Coordinates of C-alpha atoms in Angstrom, one line a residue:
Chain T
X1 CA -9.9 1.1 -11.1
X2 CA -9.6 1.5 -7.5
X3 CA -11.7 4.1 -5.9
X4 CA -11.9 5.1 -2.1
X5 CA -15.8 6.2 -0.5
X6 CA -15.5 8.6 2.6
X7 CA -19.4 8.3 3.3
X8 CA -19.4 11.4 5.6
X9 CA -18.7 14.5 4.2
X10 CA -19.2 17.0 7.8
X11 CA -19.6 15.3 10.8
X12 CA -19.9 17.3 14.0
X13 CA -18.7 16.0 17.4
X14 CA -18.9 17.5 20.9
X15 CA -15.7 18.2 22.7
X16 CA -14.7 15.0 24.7
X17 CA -16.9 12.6 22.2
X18 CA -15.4 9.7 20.5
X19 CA -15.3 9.7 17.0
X20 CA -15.2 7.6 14.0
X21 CA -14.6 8.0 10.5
X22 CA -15.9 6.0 7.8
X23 CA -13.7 4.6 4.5
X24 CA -14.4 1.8 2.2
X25 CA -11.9 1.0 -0.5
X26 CA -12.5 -0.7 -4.0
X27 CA -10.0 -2.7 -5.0
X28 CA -8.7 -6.2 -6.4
X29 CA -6.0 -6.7 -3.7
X30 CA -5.3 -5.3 -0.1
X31 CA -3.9 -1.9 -1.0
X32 CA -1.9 0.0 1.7
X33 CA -3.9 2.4 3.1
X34 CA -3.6 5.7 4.9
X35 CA -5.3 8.3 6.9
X36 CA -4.2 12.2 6.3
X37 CA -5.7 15.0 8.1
X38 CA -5.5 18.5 6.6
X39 CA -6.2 22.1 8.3
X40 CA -6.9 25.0 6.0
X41 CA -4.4 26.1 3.9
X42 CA -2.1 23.4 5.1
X43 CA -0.3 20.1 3.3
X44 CA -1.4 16.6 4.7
X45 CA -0.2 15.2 7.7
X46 CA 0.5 11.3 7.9
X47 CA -2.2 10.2 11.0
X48 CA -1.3 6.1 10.4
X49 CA -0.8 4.0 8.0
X50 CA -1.1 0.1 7.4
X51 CA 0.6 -2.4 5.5
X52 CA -0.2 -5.6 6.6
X53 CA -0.4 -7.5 10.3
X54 CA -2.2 -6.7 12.9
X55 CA -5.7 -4.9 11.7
X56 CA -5.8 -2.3 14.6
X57 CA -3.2 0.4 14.1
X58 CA -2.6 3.1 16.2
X59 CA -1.3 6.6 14.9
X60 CA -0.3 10.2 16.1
X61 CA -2.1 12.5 18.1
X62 CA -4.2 9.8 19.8
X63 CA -5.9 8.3 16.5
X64 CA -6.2 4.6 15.9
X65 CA -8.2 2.4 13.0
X66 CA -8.9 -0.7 12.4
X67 CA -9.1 -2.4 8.8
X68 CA -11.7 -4.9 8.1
X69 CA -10.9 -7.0 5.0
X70 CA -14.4 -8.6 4.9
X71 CA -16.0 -5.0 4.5
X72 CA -13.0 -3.6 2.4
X73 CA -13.1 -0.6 5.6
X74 CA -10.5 1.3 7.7
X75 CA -12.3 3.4 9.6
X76 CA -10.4 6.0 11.7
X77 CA -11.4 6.7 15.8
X78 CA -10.8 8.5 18.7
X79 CA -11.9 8.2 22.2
X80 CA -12.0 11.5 22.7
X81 CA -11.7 14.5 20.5
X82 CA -10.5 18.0 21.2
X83 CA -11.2 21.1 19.7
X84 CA -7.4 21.0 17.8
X85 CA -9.5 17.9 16.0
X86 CA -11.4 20.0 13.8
X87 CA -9.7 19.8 10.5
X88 CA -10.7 17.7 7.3
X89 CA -9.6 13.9 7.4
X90 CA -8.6 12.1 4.0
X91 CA -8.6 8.1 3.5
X92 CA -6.3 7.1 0.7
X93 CA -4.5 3.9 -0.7
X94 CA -2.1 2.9 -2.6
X95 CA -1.8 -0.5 -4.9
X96 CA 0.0 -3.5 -3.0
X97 CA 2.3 -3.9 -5.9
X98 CA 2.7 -1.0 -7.9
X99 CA 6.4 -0.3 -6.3
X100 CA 5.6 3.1 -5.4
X101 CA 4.8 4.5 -8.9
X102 CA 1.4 4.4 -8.6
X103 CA -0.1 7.8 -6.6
X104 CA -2.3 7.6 -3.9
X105 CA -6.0 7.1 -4.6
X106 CA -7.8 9.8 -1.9
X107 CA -11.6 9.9 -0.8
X108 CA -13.1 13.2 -1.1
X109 CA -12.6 14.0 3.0
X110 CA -14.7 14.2 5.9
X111 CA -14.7 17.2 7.5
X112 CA -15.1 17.2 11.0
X113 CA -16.3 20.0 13.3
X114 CA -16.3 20.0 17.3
X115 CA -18.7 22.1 19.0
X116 CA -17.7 23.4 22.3
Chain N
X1 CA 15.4 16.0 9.3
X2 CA 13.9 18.8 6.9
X3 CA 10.4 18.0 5.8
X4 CA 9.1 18.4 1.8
X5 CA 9.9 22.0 0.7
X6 CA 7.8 23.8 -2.4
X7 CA 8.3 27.0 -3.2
X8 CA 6.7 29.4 -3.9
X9 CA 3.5 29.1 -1.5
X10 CA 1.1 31.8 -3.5
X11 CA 1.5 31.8 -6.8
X12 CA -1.1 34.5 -9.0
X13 CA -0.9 34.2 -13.0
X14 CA -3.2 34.9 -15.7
X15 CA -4.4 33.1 -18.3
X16 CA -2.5 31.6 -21.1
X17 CA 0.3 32.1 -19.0
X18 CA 3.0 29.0 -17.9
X19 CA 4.0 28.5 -14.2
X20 CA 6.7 26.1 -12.7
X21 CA 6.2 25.1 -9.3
X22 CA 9.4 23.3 -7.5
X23 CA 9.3 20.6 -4.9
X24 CA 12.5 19.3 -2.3
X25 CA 11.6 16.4 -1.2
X26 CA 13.0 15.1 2.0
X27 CA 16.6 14.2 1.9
X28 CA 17.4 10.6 0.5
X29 CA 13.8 10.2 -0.6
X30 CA 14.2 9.4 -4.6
X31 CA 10.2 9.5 -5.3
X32 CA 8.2 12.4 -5.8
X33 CA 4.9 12.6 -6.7
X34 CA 2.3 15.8 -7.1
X35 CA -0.8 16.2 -6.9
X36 CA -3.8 19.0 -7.6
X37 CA -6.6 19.9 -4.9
X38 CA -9.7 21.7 -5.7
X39 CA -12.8 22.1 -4.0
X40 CA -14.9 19.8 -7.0
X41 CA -12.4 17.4 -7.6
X42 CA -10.5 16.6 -4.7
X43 CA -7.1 15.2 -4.6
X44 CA -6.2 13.9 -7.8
X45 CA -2.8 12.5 -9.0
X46 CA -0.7 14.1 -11.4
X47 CA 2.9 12.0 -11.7
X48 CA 5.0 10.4 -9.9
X49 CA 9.3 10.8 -10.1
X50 CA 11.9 8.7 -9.0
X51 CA 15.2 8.8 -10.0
X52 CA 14.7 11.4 -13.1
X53 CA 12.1 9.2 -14.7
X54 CA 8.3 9.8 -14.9
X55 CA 7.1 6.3 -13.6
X56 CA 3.2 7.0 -13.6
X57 CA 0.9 10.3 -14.7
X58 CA -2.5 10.8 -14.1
X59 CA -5.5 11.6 -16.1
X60 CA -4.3 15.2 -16.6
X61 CA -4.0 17.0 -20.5
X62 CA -0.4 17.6 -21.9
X63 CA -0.4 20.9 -20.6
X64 CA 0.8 19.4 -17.2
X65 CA 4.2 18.2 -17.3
X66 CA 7.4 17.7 -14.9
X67 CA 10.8 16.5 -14.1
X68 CA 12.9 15.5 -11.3
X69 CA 16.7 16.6 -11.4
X70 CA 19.3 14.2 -10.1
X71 CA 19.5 15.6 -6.3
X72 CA 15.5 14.3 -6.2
X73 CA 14.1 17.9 -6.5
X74 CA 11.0 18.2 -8.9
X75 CA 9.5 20.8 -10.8
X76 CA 6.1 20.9 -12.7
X77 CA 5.0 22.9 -15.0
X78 CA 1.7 24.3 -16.6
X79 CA 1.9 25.3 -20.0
X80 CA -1.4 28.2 -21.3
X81 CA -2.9 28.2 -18.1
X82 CA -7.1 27.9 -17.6
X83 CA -9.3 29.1 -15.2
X84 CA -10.0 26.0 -13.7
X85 CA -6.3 25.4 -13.5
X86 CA -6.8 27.2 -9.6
X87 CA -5.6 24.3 -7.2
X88 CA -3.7 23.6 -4.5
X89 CA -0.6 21.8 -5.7
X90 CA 0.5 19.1 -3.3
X91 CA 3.9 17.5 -3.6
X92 CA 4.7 14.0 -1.7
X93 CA 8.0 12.8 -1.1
X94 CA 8.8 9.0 -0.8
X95 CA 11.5 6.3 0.1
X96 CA 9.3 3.7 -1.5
X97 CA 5.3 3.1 -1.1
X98 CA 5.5 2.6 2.3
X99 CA 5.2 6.7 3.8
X100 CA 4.3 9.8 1.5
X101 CA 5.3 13.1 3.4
X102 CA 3.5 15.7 1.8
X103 CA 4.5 19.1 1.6
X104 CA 2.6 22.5 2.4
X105 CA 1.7 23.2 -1.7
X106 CA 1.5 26.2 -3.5
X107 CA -1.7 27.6 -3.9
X108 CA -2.1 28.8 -8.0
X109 CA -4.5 31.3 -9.0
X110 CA -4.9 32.1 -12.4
X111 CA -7.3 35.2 -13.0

């Protein structure tokens, strides 16, 4: 079964810091794989996605990451975080051939806090 | 473009009770899958819709069941609701397995 490790449960960042979040994925075959970031009380908001091509995507609200087949990783980054960051950050994927039917796999977050 | 709709947003029901929770998902999207959220488990996969038939369900008991009408909209429904039923509901809507757009949820609370 697939399965999707988010390493970092909190991690605290300074206004202005980069950032990165961890993700490793278990699984057979290259799944998609997706970042979602959540604030309380909210749904989940698409960051970036990738499918296949070139490893380094880049996504919404200045976030890019970079998947690393040899390390089965897509960690997410940002040069430099601002306090409309804080929120908690989900890493998911999807099987390669399932068509769709299968549901998205999710790690159990990273929250991430910015001090001012 | 009108994003994932669920209604109702707060939802409060006691237990034993049922509950139906409805999901429009974006128009011309023909998948729709849910999903619970709670603080111990996570995100976790219900089912998954698309056109009217149930393609995939989670590890979830009987109890849990839905359906998807023929304009794509969803419902799922919880049949003698438990404590530990308390969950944000998440609903994603889907062209294919290339984008899920997630909705807001409906947060249940059964007391």
């Amino acid at each position: 079964a697939q399965s999707v490790t988010q390493p970092d449960i909190h991690i605290t960042v300074s206004e202005g810091a980069s950032l990165e979040l961890r993700c490793n994925y278990s699984y057979g075959a290259t799944p998609y794989l997706f970042w979602y970031v959540q604030s309380p009380g909210q749904g989940l908001q698409l960051l970036l996605k990738y499918f296949s091509g070139d490893t380094l995507v880049q996504g919404i609200k200045g976030f890019e990451a970079e998947f690393k087949r040899s390390q089965s990783s897509f960690n997410l980054r940002k040069p430099s975080v601002h306090w409309s960051d804080a929120a908690e950050y989900f890493c998911a994927v999807v099987p390669y051939s399932g068509g769709g039917a299968d549901g998205l796999t999710f790690g159990k977050g990273t929250h991430l806090i910015i001090q001012p | 473009k009108a994003g994932v709709t669920q209604t109702p947003r707060y939802l409060i029901k006691t237990r034993g009770q049922q509950v139906t929770l409805s999901c429009s998902p974006i128009s011309g999207h023909r998948s729709v899958s849910w999903y619970q959220q709670t603080p111990g488990q996570g995100l976790q996969f219900l089912f998954e819709y698309f056109s009217e038939t149930q393609r995939n369900k989670g590890n979830f008991p009987g109890r849990f069941s839905g359906r998807q009408f023929s304009n794509s909209r969803s419902e799922m429904n919880v049949s003698t609701l438990e404590l530990g039923d308390s969950a944000l509901y998440l609903c994603a809507s889907s062209p294919g397995q290339h984008g899920y757009t997630f909705g807001s949820g409906t947060r249940l609370t059964v007391v």
